[in-house]
Coordinates of C-alpha atoms in Angstrom, one line a residue:
Chain A
X1 CA 258.5 95.8 94.1
X2 CA 256.6 98.8 92.8
X3 CA 256.1 102.3 94.2
X4 CA 253.1 104.0 95.8
X5 CA 251.6 107.0 94.1
X6 CA 253.4 109.3 96.6
X7 CA 256.7 107.5 96.0
X8 CA 256.3 108.0 92.3
X9 CA 255.8 111.7 92.6
X10 CA 258.8 112.0 94.9
X11 CA 261.0 109.9 92.6
X12 CA 260.1 112.1 89.6
X13 CA 260.9 115.3 91.5
X14 CA 264.1 113.9 92.8
X15 CA 265.2 112.9 89.3
X16 CA 265.3 109.2 90.3
X17 CA 263.8 106.2 88.6
X18 CA 263.0 104.6 91.9
X19 CA 262.8 105.5 95.5
X20 CA 262.2 103.3 98.5
X21 CA 260.6 103.6 101.9
X22 CA 263.1 105.4 104.3
X23 CA 265.3 106.8 101.5
X24 CA 266.5 110.4 102.1
X25 CA 266.0 112.4 98.9
X26 CA 266.2 116.0 97.8
X27 CA 263.2 116.9 95.6
X28 CA 262.3 119.9 93.4
X29 CA 259.4 121.9 94.5
X30 CA 256.5 123.2 92.3
X31 CA 255.1 125.5 95.0
X32 CA 256.4 126.8 98.3
X33 CA 253.7 128.3 100.5
X34 CA 253.5 130.4 103.6
X35 CA 250.8 132.4 105.6
X36 CA 250.8 135.5 107.7
X37 CA 252.0 133.7 110.8
X38 CA 254.7 131.4 109.4
X39 CA 256.1 133.7 106.6
X40 CA 257.5 136.4 108.9
X41 CA 259.6 133.8 110.7
X42 CA 260.7 132.4 107.3
X43 CA 261.5 135.9 106.0
X44 CA 263.8 136.4 109.1
X45 CA 265.6 133.2 108.5
X46 CA 265.8 133.8 104.7
X47 CA 267.5 137.2 105.4
X48 CA 269.6 136.0 108.3
X49 CA 271.1 133.3 106.0
X50 CA 272.0 135.9 103.5
X51 CA 269.7 134.9 100.6
X52 CA 268.7 137.8 98.4
X53 CA 266.4 136.2 95.8
X54 CA 263.6 133.6 95.7
X55 CA 264.3 130.6 93.3
X56 CA 261.2 131.4 91.2
X57 CA 258.8 134.2 91.8
X58 CA 256.0 132.1 90.2
X59 CA 256.5 129.2 92.5
X60 CA 256.2 131.0 95.9
X61 CA 252.7 131.5 97.3
X62 CA 252.1 133.8 100.3
X63 CA 248.5 134.0 101.6
X64 CA 247.5 136.3 104.4
X65 CA 244.6 134.3 106.0
X66 CA 245.1 133.6 109.7
X67 CA 244.7 137.1 111.3
X68 CA 243.3 139.2 108.4
X69 CA 241.7 141.7 108.1
X70 CA 244.3 142.3 110.8
X71 CA 243.0 141.6 114.3
X72 CA 245.5 143.9 116.1
X73 CA 248.7 146.0 115.7
X74 CA 251.1 143.1 116.0
X75 CA 249.2 141.0 113.4
X76 CA 249.3 144.1 111.1
X77 CA 253.0 144.2 111.5
X78 CA 253.3 140.5 110.5
X79 CA 251.1 141.1 107.4
X80 CA 253.3 144.1 106.5
X81 CA 256.4 141.9 106.7
X82 CA 254.8 139.5 104.3
X83 CA 253.6 142.2 102.0
X84 CA 257.0 143.9 101.8
X85 CA 258.8 140.6 101.1
X86 CA 256.3 139.6 98.4
X87 CA 256.6 143.0 96.8
X88 CA 260.4 143.0 97.0
X89 CA 260.7 139.6 95.3
X90 CA 257.8 140.1 92.9
X91 CA 256.0 137.0 94.3
X92 CA 253.2 136.5 91.8
X93 CA 251.0 134.4 94.1
X94 CA 250.6 136.9 96.9
X95 CA 247.1 137.1 98.2
X96 CA 246.1 140.1 100.4
X97 CA 242.8 141.3 101.8
X98 CA 240.2 141.4 99.0
X99 CA 241.9 138.7 97.0
X100 CA 242.8 136.3 99.8
X101 CA 241.0 133.2 101.0
X102 CA 241.9 130.5 103.4
X103 CA 245.1 129.2 101.8
X104 CA 244.0 125.6 101.3
X105 CA 240.6 126.6 99.9
X106 CA 242.2 129.3 97.8
X107 CA 245.2 127.6 96.0
X108 CA 243.2 124.7 94.5
X109 CA 240.4 127.1 93.5
X110 CA 242.8 129.5 91.8
X111 CA 244.6 126.6 90.0
X112 CA 248.0 127.4 91.7
X113 CA 248.4 123.7 92.7
X114 CA 247.8 120.8 90.4
X115 CA 248.0 117.0 89.9
X116 CA 251.6 115.7 90.0
X117 CA 253.0 118.6 91.9
X118 CA 255.5 118.4 94.8
X119 CA 254.5 121.1 97.3
X120 CA 255.6 122.2 100.7
X121 CA 253.8 124.8 102.8
X122 CA 254.6 126.3 106.2
X123 CA 251.1 125.3 107.4
X124 CA 250.3 121.8 108.6
X125 CA 247.2 121.5 106.5
X126 CA 249.2 121.8 103.3
X127 CA 248.4 118.1 102.9
X128 CA 245.0 119.2 101.5
X129 CA 246.3 119.3 97.9
X130 CA 246.7 115.5 97.8
X131 CA 243.1 115.6 96.8
X132 CA 244.3 116.8 93.4
X133 CA 246.8 113.9 93.0
X134 CA 249.7 116.0 94.2
X135 CA 252.4 115.3 96.9
X136 CA 251.9 118.0 99.4
X137 CA 253.0 118.4 103.0
X138 CA 253.3 120.8 105.8
X139 CA 256.7 122.0 107.1
X140 CA 258.0 124.8 109.3
X141 CA 259.2 128.3 108.5
X142 CA 262.9 127.4 108.1
X143 CA 262.0 124.7 105.5
X144 CA 259.9 127.4 103.8
X145 CA 262.9 129.7 103.8
X146 CA 265.2 127.0 102.4
X147 CA 262.5 126.1 99.8
X148 CA 262.1 129.7 98.7
X149 CA 265.9 130.0 98.3
X150 CA 266.7 126.7 96.6
X151 CA 263.5 125.4 95.1
X152 CA 264.2 122.1 96.8
X153 CA 263.5 120.3 100.1
X154 CA 264.7 117.1 101.7
X155 CA 262.3 114.3 102.4
X156 CA 262.4 110.8 103.9
X157 CA 260.4 108.7 101.5
X158 CA 257.3 107.5 103.4
X159 CA 255.7 104.1 103.6
X160 CA 251.9 104.2 103.0
X161 CA 248.6 102.9 104.4
X162 CA 246.0 102.3 101.7
X163 CA 242.4 103.0 102.4
X164 CA 240.1 101.1 100.0
X165 CA 236.8 102.9 99.9
X166 CA 233.7 101.2 98.6
X167 CA 230.0 102.2 98.5
X168 CA 228.4 105.6 98.7
X169 CA 228.0 108.0 101.6
X170 CA 224.6 108.5 103.2
X171 CA 223.1 111.9 102.3
X172 CA 223.6 113.4 105.7
X173 CA 227.3 112.5 105.7
X174 CA 230.3 114.1 103.9
X175 CA 234.1 113.7 103.6
X176 CA 234.4 115.1 107.2
X177 CA 232.6 112.1 108.6
X178 CA 234.9 109.8 106.6
X179 CA 238.1 111.3 107.9
X180 CA 236.8 111.7 111.5
X181 CA 235.9 108.0 111.4
X182 CA 239.3 107.1 110.1
X183 CA 241.1 109.2 112.7
X184 CA 238.9 107.6 115.4
X185 CA 239.9 104.2 114.0
X186 CA 243.7 104.6 113.7
X187 CA 244.4 107.4 116.2
X188 CA 246.1 110.8 116.1
X189 CA 249.5 109.1 115.3
X190 CA 248.0 106.2 113.4
X191 CA 249.7 107.3 110.2
X192 CA 252.8 109.0 111.7
X193 CA 255.4 109.8 109.0
X194 CA 253.3 107.8 106.5
X195 CA 251.2 108.5 103.4
X196 CA 247.5 107.9 103.5
X197 CA 246.5 106.7 100.0
X198 CA 242.7 106.6 99.3
X199 CA 241.6 104.3 96.5
X200 CA 238.6 102.2 95.3
X201 CA 235.2 102.8 93.7
X202 CA 234.1 104.7 96.8
X203 CA 237.0 107.2 96.4
X204 CA 236.1 107.9 92.8
X205 CA 232.5 108.6 93.9
X206 CA 233.5 111.4 96.2
X207 CA 233.3 115.0 95.2
X208 CA 236.4 117.2 95.0
X209 CA 235.3 119.2 98.1
X210 CA 235.0 115.9 100.0
X211 CA 238.4 114.8 98.9
X212 CA 240.0 118.1 99.9
X213 CA 238.4 117.8 103.3
X214 CA 239.6 114.2 103.8
X215 CA 243.2 115.0 102.7
X216 CA 243.2 118.2 104.8
X217 CA 242.9 116.2 108.0
X218 CA 245.5 113.5 107.1
X219 CA 247.8 115.5 109.4
X220 CA 245.4 114.9 112.3
X221 CA 246.3 111.2 112.0
X222 CA 250.0 112.2 112.0
X223 CA 250.4 111.5 108.2
X224 CA 253.0 113.1 106.0
X225 CA 250.4 113.4 103.2
X226 CA 247.0 112.2 102.0
X227 CA 246.4 111.5 98.4
X228 CA 243.7 110.5 95.9
X229 CA 244.1 109.0 92.5
X230 CA 243.6 111.4 89.5
X231 CA 240.3 110.6 87.8
X232 CA 237.4 112.2 85.9
X233 CA 236.4 114.2 88.9
X234 CA 240.0 115.6 89.3
X235 CA 240.3 116.5 85.6
X236 CA 236.9 118.1 85.6
X237 CA 238.0 120.2 88.5
X238 CA 241.4 121.1 87.1
X239 CA 240.2 121.9 83.5
X240 CA 240.3 125.6 82.9
X241 CA 241.7 126.2 86.3
X242 CA 245.1 124.7 86.6
X243 CA 248.0 127.2 85.7
X244 CA 250.3 124.4 84.8
X245 CA 249.5 121.1 82.9
X246 CA 248.5 118.4 85.4
X247 CA 250.8 115.4 85.5
X248 CA 249.1 112.0 86.3
X249 CA 250.9 109.5 88.5
X250 CA 249.5 106.2 89.5
X251 CA 250.5 103.7 92.1
X252 CA 252.2 100.6 90.7
X253 CA 250.0 97.5 90.8
X254 CA 252.7 95.8 93.0
X255 CA 253.2 98.7 95.3
X256 CA 253.8 97.7 98.9
X257 CA 251.5 99.1 101.7
X258 CA 252.1 98.7 105.4
X259 CA 248.4 98.1 105.9
X260 CA 245.3 98.1 103.8
X261 CA 242.1 99.3 105.5
X262 CA 238.7 98.7 103.9
X263 CA 235.9 101.2 104.5
X264 CA 232.4 100.9 103.2
X265 CA 231.2 104.5 102.9
X266 CA 227.5 103.4 103.2
X267 CA 228.2 102.5 106.8
X268 CA 229.6 105.9 107.8
X269 CA 227.4 107.8 110.2
X270 CA 227.5 111.5 111.3
X271 CA 230.6 111.6 113.5
X272 CA 231.8 114.1 116.1
X273 CA 235.3 114.3 117.7
X274 CA 234.9 115.2 121.3
X275 CA 237.5 117.2 123.3
X276 CA 240.5 117.2 123.4
X277 CA 241.8 115.0 120.5
X278 CA 240.5 114.5 117.0
X279 CA 240.6 110.7 117.6
X280 CA 238.0 110.9 120.4
X281 CA 235.2 110.2 118.0
X282 CA 231.6 109.2 118.7
X283 CA 228.4 109.0 116.6
X284 CA 226.6 112.3 116.8
X285 CA 223.5 110.3 117.8
X286 CA 225.2 109.4 121.1
X287 CA 225.8 113.1 122.0
X288 CA 222.4 114.6 121.9
X289 CA 222.8 115.7 125.6
X290 CA 225.8 118.0 124.8
X291 CA 224.6 121.6 124.8
X292 CA 226.7 124.0 122.8
X293 CA 227.1 127.8 123.0
X294 CA 228.6 128.4 119.6
X295 CA 228.6 126.9 116.1
X296 CA 231.4 127.6 113.6
X297 CA 231.0 126.6 109.9
X298 CA 234.1 127.3 107.9
X299 CA 237.9 126.7 107.9
X300 CA 240.4 125.1 105.5
X301 CA 238.6 121.8 106.3
X302 CA 235.0 122.9 105.6
X303 CA 234.8 126.4 104.2
X304 CA 234.1 125.3 100.6
X305 CA 231.0 125.7 98.4
X306 CA 229.5 122.3 99.2
X307 CA 229.9 123.1 102.9
X308 CA 228.1 126.4 102.5
X309 CA 225.4 124.6 100.5
X310 CA 225.0 122.0 103.3
X311 CA 224.6 124.8 105.8
X312 CA 222.1 126.6 103.6
X313 CA 220.0 123.6 103.0
X314 CA 219.6 123.0 106.7
X315 CA 219.4 126.6 108.0
X316 CA 217.1 128.1 105.2
X317 CA 213.7 129.1 106.6
X318 CA 214.7 128.1 110.1
X319 CA 215.9 129.9 113.2
X320 CA 219.1 129.3 115.1
X321 CA 218.2 128.3 118.7
X322 CA 218.1 131.0 121.3
X323 CA 221.4 131.6 123.0
X324 CA 223.5 130.0 120.2
X325 CA 226.0 132.1 118.2
X326 CA 226.4 130.7 114.7
X327 CA 229.4 132.0 112.7
X328 CA 229.7 131.1 109.0
X329 CA 233.0 131.7 107.3
X330 CA 233.2 131.1 103.5
X331 CA 236.7 130.0 102.6
X332 CA 237.4 132.4 99.7
X333 CA 236.1 135.6 98.2
X334 CA 234.8 133.5 95.3
X335 CA 232.8 131.3 97.7
X336 CA 231.6 134.3 99.6
X337 CA 230.4 135.8 96.3
X338 CA 228.6 132.6 95.4
X339 CA 226.9 132.7 98.7
X340 CA 225.7 136.2 98.0
X341 CA 224.6 135.5 94.4
X342 CA 222.7 132.3 95.3
X343 CA 220.9 134.0 98.2
X344 CA 222.5 131.9 100.8
X345 CA 224.1 134.9 102.5
X346 CA 220.6 136.3 103.1
X347 CA 219.2 133.0 104.3
X348 CA 222.1 132.7 106.8
X349 CA 221.3 136.2 108.2
X350 CA 217.6 135.5 108.3
X351 CA 218.3 132.3 110.3
X352 CA 220.2 134.4 112.8
X353 CA 223.8 133.6 111.8
X354 CA 226.7 136.0 111.1
X355 CA 228.8 135.7 108.0
X356 CA 232.4 136.7 108.0
X357 CA 235.0 137.5 105.3
X358 CA 237.4 134.6 104.7
X359 CA 239.7 134.0 107.7
X360 CA 241.2 131.1 109.7
X361 CA 240.1 133.3 112.7
X362 CA 238.4 131.1 115.4
X363 CA 239.7 127.7 114.2
X364 CA 243.1 128.4 115.9
X365 CA 241.7 130.7 118.6
X366 CA 242.8 133.9 116.7
X367 CA 239.7 136.0 116.7
X368 CA 236.1 136.1 115.3
X369 CA 234.6 133.7 117.8
X370 CA 236.9 133.1 120.8
X371 CA 235.4 131.0 123.6
X372 CA 235.1 131.9 127.3
X373 CA 235.8 129.5 130.2
X374 CA 233.3 126.7 130.2
X375 CA 231.9 127.4 126.8
X376 CA 231.4 124.8 124.1
X377 CA 231.5 125.1 120.3
X378 CA 230.6 122.6 117.6
X379 CA 232.9 123.4 114.7
X380 CA 233.6 122.2 111.2
X381 CA 237.3 123.0 111.9
X382 CA 240.1 120.4 112.3
X383 CA 241.5 120.5 115.9
X384 CA 239.9 120.3 119.3
X385 CA 243.0 120.5 121.5
X386 CA 243.0 122.2 124.9
X387 CA 242.5 125.9 124.4
X388 CA 242.4 125.7 120.7
X389 CA 239.5 128.1 120.2
X390 CA 240.0 130.3 123.3
X391 CA 240.0 129.7 127.0
X392 CA 241.9 126.7 128.3
X393 CA 238.7 125.5 129.9
X394 CA 236.5 125.8 126.8
X395 CA 235.7 122.8 124.5
X396 CA 235.6 122.2 120.8
X397 CA 233.6 119.4 119.1
X398 CA 234.6 118.7 115.5
X399 CA 231.8 117.8 113.0
X400 CA 230.6 118.1 109.5
X401 CA 228.7 121.1 108.1
X402 CA 225.5 119.0 108.2
X403 CA 225.9 118.2 111.9
X404 CA 227.1 121.7 112.8
X405 CA 224.2 123.4 111.1
X406 CA 221.6 120.9 112.5
X407 CA 223.1 121.6 116.0
X408 CA 222.7 125.3 115.5
X409 CA 219.0 124.8 115.2
X410 CA 218.6 122.8 118.4
X411 CA 221.4 124.1 120.6
X412 CA 222.5 120.5 121.2
X413 CA 224.7 118.2 119.2
X414 CA 222.3 116.9 116.6
X415 CA 222.8 114.9 113.4
X416 CA 220.9 116.1 110.3
X417 CA 218.0 114.0 109.3
X418 CA 216.1 114.7 106.0
Chain B
X1 CA 277.5 118.2 123.1
X2 CA 275.7 117.5 126.4
X3 CA 273.0 118.8 128.6
X4 CA 272.1 118.2 132.2
X5 CA 269.1 119.3 134.2
X6 CA 265.8 118.6 135.9
X7 CA 263.0 116.8 134.2
X8 CA 259.7 118.2 133.3
X9 CA 257.4 115.3 132.3
X10 CA 254.4 115.4 129.9
X11 CA 251.9 112.9 128.5
X12 CA 251.2 111.6 125.0
X13 CA 250.1 113.9 122.2
X14 CA 251.4 117.2 123.5
X15 CA 250.2 119.5 120.7
X16 CA 251.8 122.7 119.5
X17 CA 248.7 124.7 120.6
X18 CA 249.6 124.0 124.3
X19 CA 253.3 124.5 123.6
X20 CA 252.6 128.0 122.3
X21 CA 248.9 129.0 122.0
X22 CA 248.0 130.7 118.8
X23 CA 246.7 133.8 120.6
X24 CA 250.3 134.8 121.1
X25 CA 251.4 134.2 117.4
X26 CA 250.9 137.8 116.4
X27 CA 254.7 138.2 116.9
X28 CA 257.7 136.3 115.5
X29 CA 259.8 137.5 118.5
X30 CA 261.2 134.3 120.2
X31 CA 261.9 135.9 123.6
X32 CA 258.4 137.4 123.8
X33 CA 256.8 134.1 122.7
X34 CA 258.9 132.1 125.2
X35 CA 257.1 133.8 128.1
X36 CA 254.1 131.7 127.2
X37 CA 255.9 128.3 126.6
X38 CA 253.7 125.4 127.7
X39 CA 251.2 127.9 129.2
X40 CA 248.0 125.9 128.5
X41 CA 249.4 122.6 129.9
X42 CA 251.8 123.6 132.6
X43 CA 251.6 127.3 133.6
X44 CA 254.4 126.9 136.1
X45 CA 257.0 125.7 133.5
X46 CA 258.4 129.1 132.4
X47 CA 258.9 130.1 136.0
X48 CA 260.7 126.9 137.0
X49 CA 262.7 125.9 133.9
X50 CA 266.5 126.5 134.2
X51 CA 269.1 126.3 131.4
X52 CA 269.8 122.7 130.5
X53 CA 266.6 121.2 131.9
X54 CA 265.0 118.3 130.0
X55 CA 261.5 117.7 128.8
X56 CA 260.4 114.1 128.7
X57 CA 257.1 113.1 127.0
X58 CA 255.1 110.2 125.5
X59 CA 254.1 109.5 122.0
X60 CA 253.5 112.0 119.2
X61 CA 255.1 115.1 120.9
X62 CA 254.5 118.3 119.0
X63 CA 251.4 117.2 117.0
X64 CA 249.2 119.7 115.3
X65 CA 250.1 123.0 113.8
X66 CA 253.4 123.4 111.8
X67 CA 254.3 126.5 113.8
X68 CA 258.1 126.6 114.2
X69 CA 257.4 128.9 117.1
X70 CA 256.9 125.7 119.2
X71 CA 260.4 124.2 119.1
X72 CA 261.7 127.8 119.1
X73 CA 260.1 128.7 122.5
X74 CA 261.2 125.4 124.1
X75 CA 264.7 126.2 123.0
X76 CA 264.5 129.9 124.0
X77 CA 263.4 128.9 127.5
X78 CA 266.7 127.2 127.9
X79 CA 265.5 123.6 127.6
X80 CA 268.5 121.5 126.8
X81 CA 266.7 118.6 125.2
X82 CA 263.3 116.9 124.5
X83 CA 263.1 113.2 125.0
X84 CA 259.9 111.5 123.7
X85 CA 258.6 108.1 122.7
X86 CA 257.9 109.6 119.3
X87 CA 257.6 113.1 117.7
X88 CA 255.0 114.4 115.2
X89 CA 256.8 114.7 111.9
X90 CA 256.6 118.5 111.4
X91 CA 257.9 119.2 114.9
X92 CA 260.7 116.7 114.3
X93 CA 261.8 118.5 111.2
X94 CA 261.4 121.9 112.8
X95 CA 263.5 120.9 115.9
X96 CA 266.3 119.7 113.7
X97 CA 266.1 122.8 111.4
X98 CA 266.4 125.3 114.3
X99 CA 268.8 123.3 116.4
X100 CA 266.7 122.1 119.3
X101 CA 268.1 118.7 120.4
X102 CA 265.5 116.0 120.4
X103 CA 265.9 112.2 121.1
X104 CA 263.5 109.3 120.6
X105 CA 263.7 106.8 123.4
X106 CA 260.7 104.8 124.5
X107 CA 262.2 103.3 127.7
X108 CA 263.7 106.6 128.9
X109 CA 260.4 108.4 128.3
X110 CA 258.5 105.6 130.2
X111 CA 260.8 105.3 133.2
X112 CA 262.1 108.8 133.9
X113 CA 260.1 110.6 136.6
X114 CA 259.3 114.3 137.0
X115 CA 262.1 116.2 138.8
X116 CA 264.7 113.5 138.2
X117 CA 268.2 114.8 137.3
X118 CA 269.1 113.7 133.8
X119 CA 272.3 113.9 131.7
X120 CA 272.1 113.6 127.9
X121 CA 275.1 113.0 125.5
X122 CA 274.0 113.9 122.0
X123 CA 277.0 112.5 120.3
X124 CA 276.4 109.0 121.7
X125 CA 272.6 109.2 122.3
X126 CA 273.2 108.0 125.9
X127 CA 270.7 109.3 128.4
X128 CA 271.7 108.9 132.1
X129 CA 269.2 109.3 134.9
X130 CA 271.5 110.6 137.7
X131 CA 268.7 110.2 140.2
X132 CA 268.2 106.4 139.6
X133 CA 271.6 105.7 138.0
X134 CA 269.9 104.0 135.1
X135 CA 271.2 104.6 131.5
X136 CA 269.3 104.5 128.2
X137 CA 270.4 104.4 124.5
X138 CA 268.4 106.7 122.2
X139 CA 267.9 106.1 118.5
X140 CA 270.8 107.7 116.6
X141 CA 270.0 110.2 113.8
X142 CA 270.8 109.2 110.2
X143 CA 274.0 110.8 108.9
X144 CA 272.1 113.2 106.6
X145 CA 270.3 114.7 109.6
X146 CA 273.5 114.7 111.8
X147 CA 275.0 116.9 109.1
X148 CA 272.2 119.4 109.4
X149 CA 272.6 119.5 113.2
X150 CA 276.4 119.8 113.1
X151 CA 276.2 122.6 110.5
X152 CA 274.0 124.6 113.0
X153 CA 270.6 124.1 111.3
X154 CA 269.1 123.7 107.9
X155 CA 270.0 127.0 106.3
X156 CA 273.6 126.9 107.5
X157 CA 273.9 123.4 106.0
X158 CA 272.9 124.8 102.6
X159 CA 275.6 127.3 102.5

């Protein structure tokens, strides 16, 4: 019996010819990632355990993104801990204010992660890089510390669910509607401990930004990782960007999958996940009565250039509805710069939105758009748990940039119609 | 190793945002963070929990963020063990890595009631509900993971 794409990457990094579902392995890591919240805990553990050097200064990435520019004194202390550690260990991929972006928008953009990699990150959305054909998964701070010290991590080889995508997305839908539809279908633990492998003609027709968004939310179905095959779209993205040569792995023709789910992309509709779980999905068209107070367009899920473009196309020349706060957060400095150069930044301001420097900020209820009791936000972020964006009695509705921008113009949940 | 205490019962899909809200994550200090453990789902928890008490929950406990602060605050509050029908995978890893005892047992998680007195034997995986007298057998950990636990956590096991 053959191996899935994920299993082949894991086998190669464990120095084994073959691995099987459930096997415990120790694999070599190409990148170990942390952010300004998880790295300080990892640094403490690293020091407490008596380690004095990182395994490879070029294979550790530390990105300050959750609370920077620092929101308060304590957050500043956490950033300082990261900065001092990165400096002491000559960490080459250290991204501070001015260079930073939201980690999962930044590392692919900068070519730090590539096809065939085995990556752990002390951030649950590390699964994003599966879009590039890498095995990439979220872990905690202690795993990050062990990864920085040894360059390895233990894994239980996962089984997989295969998603065969056919057809083309309608023009008012994006990768976000695909992954919300899937989570609505299988539930928030529908892929628990498993890989989600996306294949088929429909997968090859998706842009890299859509693939990154889909893999980003694999964790919201409980998955260990999400992954796309490497194709022309991947290679076009990686060319001239990837620091290391991409390595292409393909699933064996006789690989075993726990389940195969077929999805015709042409049947996808603008989809919204209602409070308080990402699986609580409904067509946006059924939610026109829901009034919102705030709109957030950004995050590691939807802060990329295509997301900004979708927002621009809908907001340009229009006005955000009275009483609605619309916050737009480009994911990286490069994306922010593109927004400025293309005139999108001005169009956002003219429409009545505010534009922030890159930050995770409101997505996790950090800052830059915290909700009061009883307030509602439609957001392109990834979680709508109780209290996620602020007060325990506030609500978050998850949607695509198209739907979020269209809702900003009406003040109610609204799908975009050309 | 054993624990014995009162049960705090929670539903399916308890996420790490309600275990420790991100608004408090501007410090890595476990004792400071622990003051807010379960705040957004059960504000009374930190006032009522006593060393050795047991959390019992449904499916997918600890879903969401990778924050290790979540198992850390549960442990720092004195919780002796978390029993659930299943755990989200990052929480599962983190709990093992930091030495918070967790057990998967569907029947126990279904039948044990809030405020029951429960005794847990980690070596055998036997859960005893002292209030009802009923016992349950939890899934044992694979030897590889038992080794991490017995070493006192992941980093200690690497030494």
